[in-house]
Coordinates of C-alpha atoms and ligand atoms in Angstrom, one line a residue:
M10 CA 7.3 65.8 -23.8
T11 CA 9.2 64.7 -20.7
E12 CA 12.9 63.7 -21.1
R13 CA 11.8 60.0 -21.0
R14 CA 9.4 60.5 -23.9
R15 CA 11.5 62.5 -26.2
T16 CA 12.7 60.0 -28.7
R17 CA 15.6 61.4 -30.6
L18 CA 16.3 60.7 -34.2
I19 CA 20.0 60.0 -34.1
V20 CA 22.1 60.1 -37.2
P21 CA 25.5 58.4 -36.9
V22 CA 28.3 59.8 -39.0
C23 CA 31.1 57.3 -39.7
S24 CA 33.0 59.4 -42.2
P25 CA 36.6 58.3 -43.1
N26 CA 38.2 61.7 -42.7
P27 CA 37.7 64.9 -40.7
E28 CA 36.5 67.1 -43.7
Q29 CA 33.9 64.5 -44.6
M30 CA 32.8 64.1 -41.0
L31 CA 32.3 67.9 -40.7
A32 CA 30.3 68.0 -43.9
D33 CA 28.2 64.9 -42.9
A34 CA 27.4 66.2 -39.5
R35 CA 26.1 69.4 -41.1
R36 CA 24.1 67.4 -43.6
A37 CA 22.6 65.3 -40.8
V38 CA 21.4 68.4 -39.0
T39 CA 19.9 69.7 -42.2
A40 CA 18.1 66.4 -42.8
G41 CA 16.4 66.8 -39.4
A42 CA 18.6 64.8 -36.9
D43 CA 17.8 65.5 -33.3
A44 CA 21.3 64.2 -32.4
V45 CA 24.4 63.5 -34.4
E46 CA 26.6 60.6 -33.4
L47 CA 30.2 61.4 -34.2
R48 CA 31.9 58.0 -34.7
L49 CA 35.5 59.0 -34.0
D50 CA 36.6 55.4 -34.5
A51 CA 35.9 55.8 -38.2
L52 CA 38.6 58.5 -38.5
P53 CA 42.3 57.5 -39.2
A54 CA 43.4 59.1 -35.9
L55 CA 41.9 60.5 -32.7
P56 CA 40.9 64.2 -33.3
S57 CA 42.8 67.1 -32.0
H58 CA 41.2 69.4 -29.4
Q59 CA 40.4 72.0 -32.2
L60 CA 39.0 69.4 -34.6
L61 CA 36.8 68.0 -31.8
R62 CA 35.5 71.6 -31.2
D63 CA 34.8 72.0 -34.9
L64 CA 33.0 68.7 -35.1
L65 CA 30.8 69.5 -32.1
A66 CA 30.0 72.9 -33.6
A67 CA 28.9 71.2 -36.8
C68 CA 26.3 69.2 -34.9
L69 CA 24.6 72.3 -33.6
P70 CA 21.7 73.0 -33.0
A71 CA 21.3 69.2 -32.7
E72 CA 22.6 67.3 -29.7
S73 CA 26.0 65.5 -30.2
I74 CA 26.9 62.0 -29.1
V75 CA 30.6 61.2 -29.3
T76 CA 31.5 57.6 -29.7
C77 CA 34.9 55.9 -30.2
R78 CA 33.9 52.3 -30.5
P79 CA 36.7 49.8 -29.8
E80 CA 37.1 46.7 -31.9
R81 CA 36.0 44.4 -29.0
E82 CA 32.5 46.0 -29.3
G83 CA 32.3 45.9 -33.1
G84 CA 34.0 49.3 -33.7
A85 CA 37.1 50.3 -35.6
Y86 CA 39.3 51.7 -32.8
D87 CA 42.3 49.6 -32.1
G88 CA 44.4 52.1 -30.2
D89 CA 45.3 52.9 -26.6
E90 CA 42.4 52.6 -24.1
T91 CA 43.5 55.5 -21.9
R92 CA 43.8 57.8 -24.9
R93 CA 40.3 56.8 -26.1
L94 CA 38.7 57.6 -22.7
E95 CA 40.7 60.9 -22.5
T96 CA 39.3 61.9 -25.8
L97 CA 35.7 61.1 -24.6
K98 CA 36.3 63.2 -21.5
N99 CA 37.7 66.0 -23.6
A100 CA 34.6 65.8 -25.8
L101 CA 32.4 66.5 -22.8
Q102 CA 34.7 69.5 -21.8
C103 CA 34.3 70.8 -25.4
G104 CA 30.5 70.7 -25.1
A105 CA 29.4 67.3 -26.4
T106 CA 25.9 66.5 -25.2
W107 CA 26.7 62.9 -24.6
V108 CA 29.5 60.4 -24.9
D109 CA 29.0 56.6 -25.5
V110 CA 30.9 54.4 -23.1
E111 CA 30.9 50.6 -23.2
L112 CA 29.5 48.7 -20.2
D113 CA 32.7 46.7 -19.8
T114 CA 34.8 49.9 -19.3
D115 CA 36.2 50.3 -15.8
P116 CA 33.8 52.4 -13.9
A117 CA 36.7 54.2 -12.2
V118 CA 37.8 55.7 -15.5
R119 CA 34.5 56.4 -17.1
P120 CA 33.6 60.1 -18.0
D121 CA 30.8 62.1 -16.3
P122 CA 28.1 59.5 -15.8
S123 CA 25.2 62.0 -16.0
R124 CA 26.2 62.6 -19.7
T125 CA 27.1 59.1 -20.5
I126 CA 25.3 56.5 -22.7
L127 CA 26.4 53.2 -21.2
S128 CA 26.2 50.7 -24.0
H129 CA 26.5 47.0 -24.7
H130 CA 26.5 45.4 -28.2
D131 CA 26.2 41.8 -29.3
F132 CA 26.6 41.4 -33.1
D133 CA 25.9 37.6 -33.0
R134 CA 22.6 37.2 -31.2
C135 CA 20.1 38.4 -28.7
P136 CA 21.9 38.0 -25.3
P137 CA 20.5 35.0 -23.4
D138 CA 20.7 37.1 -20.2
L139 CA 19.0 40.2 -21.8
D140 CA 16.8 40.8 -18.8
T141 CA 19.7 40.8 -16.4
L142 CA 21.8 43.0 -18.8
A143 CA 18.9 45.5 -19.1
S144 CA 18.6 45.6 -15.3
T145 CA 22.3 46.2 -14.9
L146 CA 22.2 49.1 -17.4
D147 CA 19.1 50.5 -15.7
A148 CA 20.8 50.4 -12.3
A149 CA 24.2 51.6 -13.5
E150 CA 25.4 55.1 -12.9
A151 CA 24.8 56.6 -16.3
G152 CA 22.3 59.0 -17.8
V153 CA 21.3 56.6 -20.6
G154 CA 21.4 52.8 -21.0
K155 CA 21.9 51.2 -24.4
V156 CA 21.7 47.6 -25.6
A157 CA 22.0 46.6 -29.3
F158 CA 22.0 43.0 -30.5
A159 CA 21.6 41.0 -33.7
A160 CA 18.0 39.9 -34.3
D161 CA 17.3 36.4 -35.4
G162 CA 13.7 37.3 -36.2
P163 CA 11.2 40.0 -35.2
S164 CA 10.5 38.1 -32.0
D165 CA 13.9 39.5 -30.9
A166 CA 12.7 43.0 -31.8
L167 CA 9.8 42.4 -29.4
R168 CA 12.3 41.7 -26.6
A169 CA 14.1 45.0 -27.4
L170 CA 10.7 46.7 -27.0
D171 CA 10.2 44.9 -23.6
V172 CA 13.5 46.4 -22.5
L173 CA 12.3 49.9 -23.4
R174 CA 8.9 49.3 -21.7
N175 CA 10.5 48.2 -18.4
A176 CA 13.3 50.7 -18.3
G177 CA 13.4 53.2 -15.5
K178 CA 15.5 55.7 -17.3
P179 CA 16.2 56.9 -20.8
T180 CA 17.1 53.8 -22.8
L181 CA 18.1 52.7 -26.3
A182 CA 17.3 49.1 -27.1
L183 CA 17.8 48.0 -30.7
A184 CA 17.5 44.7 -32.5
M185 CA 20.0 44.9 -35.4
G186 CA 19.6 43.4 -38.9
E187 CA 16.7 43.3 -41.3
A188 CA 14.7 41.2 -38.9
G189 CA 14.9 43.8 -36.2
V190 CA 13.6 46.9 -38.1
L191 CA 10.4 46.8 -36.0
S192 CA 12.4 47.7 -32.9
R193 CA 13.9 50.8 -34.6
I194 CA 10.6 52.3 -35.6
A195 CA 8.5 51.3 -32.6
A196 CA 11.3 52.8 -30.4
R197 CA 9.4 56.1 -30.5
K198 CA 6.1 54.4 -29.5
L199 CA 7.9 53.1 -26.4
G200 CA 9.4 56.5 -25.5
A201 CA 13.0 55.3 -26.1
F202 CA 15.9 57.8 -25.7
G203 CA 16.4 57.6 -29.5
T204 CA 16.7 55.5 -32.6
F205 CA 19.5 55.5 -35.2
A206 CA 18.9 56.4 -38.8
A207 CA 21.5 56.5 -41.6
L208 CA 22.2 59.7 -43.5
E209 CA 21.8 57.8 -46.7
S210 CA 21.8 54.2 -48.0
G211 CA 25.3 52.8 -47.5
A212 CA 26.1 55.0 -44.5
E213 CA 24.6 52.7 -41.9
S214 CA 26.6 52.3 -38.7
A215 CA 24.8 49.0 -37.9
P216 CA 22.9 46.5 -39.9
G217 CA 19.2 47.1 -40.4
Q218 CA 19.4 50.9 -39.8
P219 CA 16.8 52.7 -42.0
T220 CA 17.8 55.9 -43.7
I221 CA 16.6 59.1 -42.1
H222 CA 14.5 59.7 -45.3
D223 CA 12.8 56.3 -45.0
L224 CA 12.2 56.6 -41.3
R225 CA 10.4 60.0 -41.8
S226 CA 8.8 59.6 -45.2
L227 CA 8.1 55.8 -45.4
Y228 CA 7.7 54.8 -41.8
R229 CA 5.9 58.0 -40.6
W230 CA 8.3 58.5 -37.7
D231 CA 7.1 62.0 -36.9
E232 CA 3.5 60.7 -36.4
V233 CA 4.3 57.9 -34.0
T234 CA 2.8 58.2 -30.5
P235 CA 2.5 55.7 -27.7
Q236 CA -1.0 54.8 -28.9
T237 CA -0.1 54.4 -32.6
P238 CA -1.4 51.0 -34.0
L239 CA 1.0 48.7 -35.8
M240 CA 0.7 46.7 -39.0
G241 CA 3.2 44.8 -41.1
V242 CA 4.1 42.2 -43.7
V243 CA 5.4 38.8 -42.7
G244 CA 7.5 36.9 -45.2
C245 CA 10.9 35.6 -46.3
P246 CA 12.3 37.4 -48.3
V247 CA 10.4 40.6 -47.5
A248 CA 12.9 43.4 -48.3
H249 CA 11.5 43.6 -51.9
S250 CA 7.9 43.9 -50.8
M251 CA 6.0 47.0 -51.9
S252 CA 3.5 46.6 -49.1
P253 CA 5.2 48.9 -46.6
A254 CA 5.3 51.7 -49.2
I255 CA 1.6 51.3 -50.2
H256 CA 0.2 50.9 -46.8
N257 CA 2.1 53.7 -45.1
A258 CA 1.2 56.0 -48.0
A259 CA -2.5 55.0 -47.6
L260 CA -2.2 55.7 -43.8
S261 CA -0.8 59.2 -44.6
A262 CA -3.2 60.0 -47.3
T263 CA -6.2 59.2 -45.1
G264 CA -4.8 60.8 -41.9
T265 CA -5.0 57.5 -40.2
D266 CA -2.8 56.8 -37.1
G267 CA -0.5 53.8 -37.7
F268 CA 2.7 52.5 -39.3
Y269 CA 3.5 49.4 -41.3
V270 CA 6.8 47.5 -41.1
P271 CA 8.5 44.6 -42.9
L272 CA 8.9 41.6 -40.7
L273 CA 11.4 39.1 -41.9
I274 CA 10.5 35.7 -40.5
Q275 CA 12.6 32.6 -41.6
P276 CA 10.5 29.7 -43.0
G277 CA 9.0 27.3 -40.5
W278 CA 5.9 27.1 -38.3
E279 CA 7.9 27.6 -35.1
N280 CA 9.2 30.9 -36.2
F281 CA 5.9 32.1 -37.4
A282 CA 4.0 31.0 -34.3
R283 CA 6.6 32.4 -32.0
F284 CA 6.2 35.9 -33.4
L285 CA 2.4 35.7 -33.4
D286 CA 2.4 34.5 -29.8
G287 CA 4.8 37.3 -29.0
I288 CA 2.6 40.1 -30.4
R289 CA -0.6 38.6 -28.8
R290 CA 1.2 38.5 -25.4
R291 CA 1.9 42.3 -25.8
P292 CA -1.5 43.9 -26.3
W293 CA 0.1 47.3 -25.5
L294 CA 1.7 47.2 -29.0
N295 CA -1.8 47.7 -30.4
W296 CA -1.3 45.5 -33.4
R297 CA -4.0 45.9 -36.0
G298 CA -3.2 43.6 -38.9
L299 CA -0.6 41.5 -40.8
S300 CA -0.1 40.9 -44.5
V301 CA 1.3 37.4 -45.0
T302 CA 3.4 36.4 -47.9
I303 CA 5.6 33.5 -49.0
P304 CA 6.4 31.1 -47.2
H305 CA 3.9 31.8 -44.3
K306 CA 0.4 31.8 -45.9
E307 CA -0.2 28.2 -44.8
N308 CA 1.1 28.9 -41.4
A309 CA -1.2 31.9 -41.1
L310 CA -4.2 29.7 -41.8
R311 CA -3.0 27.1 -39.2
Y312 CA -2.4 29.8 -36.6
V313 CA -5.7 31.6 -37.0
G314 CA -7.6 28.3 -37.3
E315 CA -10.1 27.3 -40.0
A316 CA -13.1 28.4 -37.9
D317 CA -12.0 32.0 -37.9
C318 CA -11.0 32.1 -41.6
D319 CA -12.8 32.9 -44.8
G320 CA -14.3 29.7 -46.2
L321 CA -12.6 30.0 -49.6
A322 CA -9.3 30.9 -48.0
V323 CA -9.6 27.6 -46.1
R324 CA -10.2 25.7 -49.4
I325 CA -7.2 27.5 -51.0
G326 CA -5.2 26.6 -47.9
A327 CA -3.7 30.1 -47.7
V328 CA -4.3 33.2 -45.6
N329 CA -2.6 36.4 -46.7
T330 CA -4.4 38.8 -44.2
I331 CA -4.6 38.5 -40.5
T332 CA -6.9 41.0 -38.7
F333 CA -6.6 41.7 -34.9
Q334 CA -10.2 42.3 -33.7
P335 CA -10.8 44.7 -30.8
D336 CA -11.4 41.8 -28.5
G337 CA -8.0 40.3 -29.4
A338 CA -9.5 37.5 -31.6
L339 CA -7.9 36.9 -34.9
R340 CA -9.5 36.7 -38.3
G341 CA -7.9 35.2 -41.5
D342 CA -8.7 36.2 -45.1
N343 CA -7.3 35.8 -48.5
T344 CA -7.5 39.1 -50.3
D345 CA -5.4 37.7 -53.2
Y346 CA -8.2 35.7 -54.6
A347 CA -10.8 38.4 -53.9
A348 CA -8.6 41.0 -55.6
A349 CA -8.0 38.9 -58.6
I350 CA -11.6 38.0 -59.4
D351 CA -13.0 41.4 -58.5
A352 CA -10.5 43.1 -60.8
L353 CA -11.5 40.6 -63.5
C354 CA -15.2 41.1 -62.9
D355 CA -14.8 44.9 -63.1
A356 CA -12.9 44.6 -66.3
M357 CA -15.6 42.4 -67.8
G358 CA -18.4 44.5 -66.4
I359 CA -20.0 41.6 -64.5
S360 CA -20.6 40.4 -60.9
R361 CA -18.9 37.4 -59.4
P362 CA -21.9 35.0 -60.0
Q363 CA -21.8 36.0 -63.7
L364 CA -18.5 34.2 -64.0
D365 CA -20.7 31.1 -64.2
G366 CA -19.9 29.2 -67.4
R367 CA -17.2 31.6 -68.7
G368 CA -14.1 29.9 -70.3
V369 CA -10.9 30.9 -68.4
T370 CA -7.4 29.6 -69.1
V371 CA -5.1 29.9 -66.1
L372 CA -1.3 29.7 -66.9
G373 CA 0.6 28.2 -64.0
A374 CA -0.3 25.9 -61.1
G375 CA 1.6 27.5 -58.2
G376 CA 0.3 29.5 -55.2
A377 CA -1.2 32.4 -57.2
A378 CA -2.8 30.1 -59.7
R379 CA -4.3 28.0 -56.8
A380 CA -6.1 31.0 -55.3
I381 CA -7.4 32.2 -58.6
V382 CA -8.5 28.8 -59.9
A383 CA -10.3 28.1 -56.6
A384 CA -12.2 31.3 -56.7
L385 CA -13.1 31.0 -60.4
C386 CA -14.3 27.5 -60.0
H387 CA -16.2 28.5 -56.9
Y388 CA -18.2 31.0 -59.0
G389 CA -18.8 28.4 -61.8
A390 CA -16.2 29.4 -64.4
A391 CA -15.0 26.7 -66.9
V392 CA -11.3 26.8 -66.0
T393 CA -8.4 25.1 -67.8
V394 CA -5.1 25.0 -65.9
C395 CA -2.1 25.0 -68.3
N396 CA 1.2 24.3 -66.7
R397 CA 4.8 23.3 -67.6
T398 CA 4.5 20.4 -65.1
V399 CA 1.3 18.8 -66.3
K400 CA 1.0 16.6 -63.2
R401 CA 0.8 19.7 -61.0
A402 CA -1.9 21.2 -63.3
S403 CA -3.9 18.0 -63.1
K404 CA -3.7 17.9 -59.3
L405 CA -4.9 21.5 -59.0
A406 CA -7.6 21.0 -61.6
E407 CA -8.9 17.9 -60.0
E408 CA -9.1 19.5 -56.6
F409 CA -11.4 22.4 -57.8
G410 CA -13.2 20.9 -60.8
A411 CA -11.1 22.4 -63.6
S412 CA -9.4 20.7 -66.5
A413 CA -5.7 20.4 -67.1
Q414 CA -3.4 20.9 -70.2
P415 CA 0.3 21.3 -70.8
L416 CA 1.4 25.0 -71.0
E417 CA 1.9 24.7 -74.8
A418 CA -1.7 23.7 -75.3
A419 CA -2.9 27.1 -74.0
E420 CA -2.8 28.9 -77.4
R421 CA -5.0 26.1 -79.0
T422 CA -7.6 25.9 -76.2
P423 CA -10.5 28.4 -76.7
A424 CA -10.9 30.8 -73.7
E425 CA -12.7 34.1 -73.1
V426 CA -10.2 35.0 -70.4
V427 CA -6.5 34.3 -70.0
V428 CA -4.8 34.7 -66.6
N429 CA -1.0 34.4 -66.4
C430 CA 0.1 33.1 -63.0
T431 CA 3.6 32.1 -64.1
P432 CA 6.6 34.5 -63.6
I433 CA 7.3 34.3 -67.4
G434 CA 7.9 37.9 -68.5
M435 CA 8.8 39.2 -65.1
H436 CA 11.9 41.4 -64.6
P437 CA 14.6 40.8 -65.6
D438 CA 13.3 38.4 -68.3
V439 CA 11.0 41.1 -69.7
D440 CA 11.1 39.8 -73.3
A441 CA 9.6 36.4 -72.4
C442 CA 5.9 35.6 -73.0
P443 CA 4.1 32.5 -71.8
V444 CA 2.2 32.1 -75.1
R445 CA 3.1 33.0 -78.7
S446 CA -0.5 33.8 -79.6
L447 CA -3.7 34.3 -77.7
P448 CA -6.1 31.4 -77.5
P449 CA -9.1 31.5 -79.9
G450 CA -11.9 33.8 -78.6
T451 CA -9.8 35.6 -76.0
Q452 CA -11.4 39.0 -75.0
V453 CA -9.7 39.6 -71.6
V454 CA -6.0 39.0 -70.6
F455 CA -4.9 39.4 -67.0
D456 CA -1.2 39.1 -66.2
T457 CA -0.6 38.9 -62.5
I458 CA 3.0 40.0 -62.9
Y459 CA 3.5 43.6 -61.7
N460 CA 7.1 44.2 -62.5
P461 CA 7.0 45.3 -65.3
V462 CA 3.4 46.5 -65.5
H463 CA 3.1 46.1 -69.3
T464 CA 4.4 42.7 -69.9
R465 CA 5.0 41.1 -73.3
L466 CA 1.7 39.1 -72.8
L467 CA -0.3 42.3 -72.2
Q468 CA 1.3 44.0 -75.3
L469 CA 0.2 41.0 -77.3
A470 CA -3.3 41.3 -75.9
E471 CA -3.5 45.0 -76.6
R472 CA -2.5 44.4 -80.2
A473 CA -5.2 41.8 -80.5
G474 CA -7.8 44.3 -79.1
A475 CA -8.4 42.4 -75.8
V476 CA -9.1 44.1 -72.5
T477 CA -6.0 44.0 -70.3
L478 CA -5.5 43.8 -66.6
T479 CA -2.2 44.2 -64.8
G480 CA -0.7 42.6 -61.7
V481 CA -0.7 46.2 -60.2
D482 CA -4.5 46.1 -60.4
M483 CA -4.5 42.9 -58.3
F484 CA -1.8 44.0 -55.9
V485 CA -3.4 47.3 -55.2
R486 CA -6.8 45.6 -54.6
Q487 CA -5.4 43.0 -52.2
G488 CA -3.7 45.8 -50.2
A489 CA -6.7 48.1 -50.3
A490 CA -8.9 45.3 -48.9
Q491 CA -6.4 44.8 -46.1
F492 CA -6.4 48.5 -45.4
S493 CA -10.1 48.7 -45.1
R494 CA -10.3 45.7 -42.8
W495 CA -7.8 47.1 -40.4
T496 CA -8.8 50.8 -40.4
G497 CA -12.5 50.6 -41.2
K498 CA -11.9 53.3 -43.9
P499 CA -12.1 53.1 -47.7
A500 CA -8.6 52.7 -49.1
P501 CA -7.1 55.4 -51.2
A502 CA -6.5 52.9 -54.1
E503 CA -5.2 55.6 -56.5
V504 CA -2.5 56.7 -53.9
M505 CA -1.5 53.1 -53.5
R506 CA -1.3 52.5 -57.2
S507 CA 0.8 55.7 -57.8
V508 CA 3.3 54.6 -55.2
I509 CA 3.9 51.3 -57.1
L510 CA 4.1 53.0 -60.4
R511 CA 6.6 55.6 -59.1
T512 CA 8.9 52.9 -57.9
P513 CA 11.9 52.3 -60.1
G514 CA 11.3 49.2 -62.4
H515 CA 7.6 49.9 -62.9
Ligands
NAP604 P1 4.9 29.6 -57.7 O1 4.1 29.0 -56.6 O2 6.4 29.4 -57.6 O3 4.4 29.0 -59.1 C1 5.0 29.4 -60.3 C2 4.3 28.8 -61.5 O4 4.9 29.2 -62.6 C3 4.4 27.2 -61.5 O5 3.2 26.7 -62.0 C4 5.6 27.0 -62.4 O6 5.5 25.8 -63.2 C5 5.4 28.1 -63.4 N1 6.7 28.5 -64.0 C6 7.7 29.1 -63.3 N2 8.7 29.3 -64.1 C7 8.4 28.9 -65.3 C8 9.0 28.8 -66.6 N3 10.2 29.3 -66.8 N4 8.3 28.3 -67.6 C9 7.1 27.8 -67.5 N5 6.4 27.8 -66.3 C10 7.1 28.3 -65.2 O7 4.7 31.2 -57.8 P2 3.4 32.0 -57.4 O8 3.4 32.4 -56.0 O9 2.2 31.3 -57.9 O10 3.6 33.3 -58.2 C11 3.6 33.3 -59.7 C12 3.5 34.7 -60.2 O11 2.3 35.3 -59.8 C13 4.6 35.6 -59.6 O12 5.8 35.6 -60.4 C14 4.0 37.0 -59.6 O13 4.4 37.7 -60.7 C15 2.5 36.7 -59.7 N6 1.8 37.2 -58.4 C16 1.2 38.4 -58.5 C17 0.5 38.8 -57.4 C18 -0.1 40.2 -57.4 O14 -0.6 40.7 -56.4 N7 -0.2 40.9 -58.6 C19 0.4 38.1 -56.2 C20 1.0 36.8 -56.2 C21 1.7 36.4 -57.3 P3 5.9 24.4 -62.6 O15 4.8 23.9 -61.8 O16 6.2 23.6 -63.8 O17 7.2 24.6 -61.8

């Protein structure tokens, strides 16, 4: 790889004392860091010449970056500016590979420019004059340019990627915060100078920094090339989503090029459309697919347009899967409903059309219930919607040709199948159960909750000898269907399932 293309995995060490910093630098190298950033501003005092030598030796054979960030740029150093710059110059004399110097530092007193990372940070927002700033850094006398700013949404991460794409020299461009994670992982795709990864959770030097373990094991860092396709999950909140874990594991297990990231987009059509417009304007990103979760499923349908969405997804009013076709056109699907009814049909040993006439009670009348009720009614099942708010049950039932009852009536209403679409029994309320006893004639019970897997409702069903289906079955199927659409390969469903079951809380 050329110098421009070699994207370093940089681990910052912000240890509060010299002993800890020496140990952390060594740990960072062992964990696979290409460069260790020594954050001298985290120490109680500027280091002596000897300590500096020891710290730099602890970074070997990785590169070292010495930083002493002043308070004005979000760091912890509040001492004398001349002494700060002398320490950085001293670090270069002692063998540091790079020193980080802020753009607002007087050029006359900056250390050797060829070994300087010239940086600018904005912890409040994406700088309105980002393009100018990027050009200034690019033209400045410095080996490397760096800009890091707070991301309002993943659209800002796209702007950081633009900076990398347009840079004429080795550059770091990072959108900070949970909404900017994309910029940190895609940095390698764009040939950035580096990306920052924390030694462990809690040791981040900036918001949104993944750990080195997550970057390498979860986000497939070592596999990323300029051509690598992108995928992700759009939602708010999205940090809890299991989708990055299952999709990245599926990509690894099948040897498929790609990585999958969480994309935190605040509620609202404008925010959603801005990001989608942004990735469509940047075909060089090679975006392959998006999972869409609350609160953007309706926005996804609107954005893709009814004509390019699955018919039942249109009736449900929600798209959870966007596929980017090779010609750039979008396709919208709802793999939630398909996953739910296919899991149900498999458990019952029947095909979709054989749902015709079967009695199904659906508990709940929210988003999940809506998708499942629509699909069941579409295939002719006799559905009863039982919900705490009866008016909501009636509205849903009326729309798709089902009947409605209060939630308490569920255990009196005969049904061959019961599907729980309420969060009753979900962590942390694991002792709760939406019914005290199963309805008469129940043979199959499907709880869409996946945390915990074996809910109280499913325990009740097992005791009654009913066939049980878990929310994990549904979640894995909806993810597997997305994977196949985007990669053209069968999904490794068992790998995806085991990732969920290995996650604490399952
Ligand atoms: P939602 O739109 O908020 O709807 C929640 C439904 O549950 C509403 O009908 C609500 O009744 C009812 N409910 C909530 N708390 C209740 C309580 N304490 N007592 C009685 N009823 C209560 O949520 P959603 O998106 O449909 O999701 C519901 C559940 O489905 C989730 O918790 C999740 O476990 C599961 N899910 C699973 C998957 C999967 O892939 N496995 C996917 C999506 C959802 P009211 O109308 O009276 O408020």
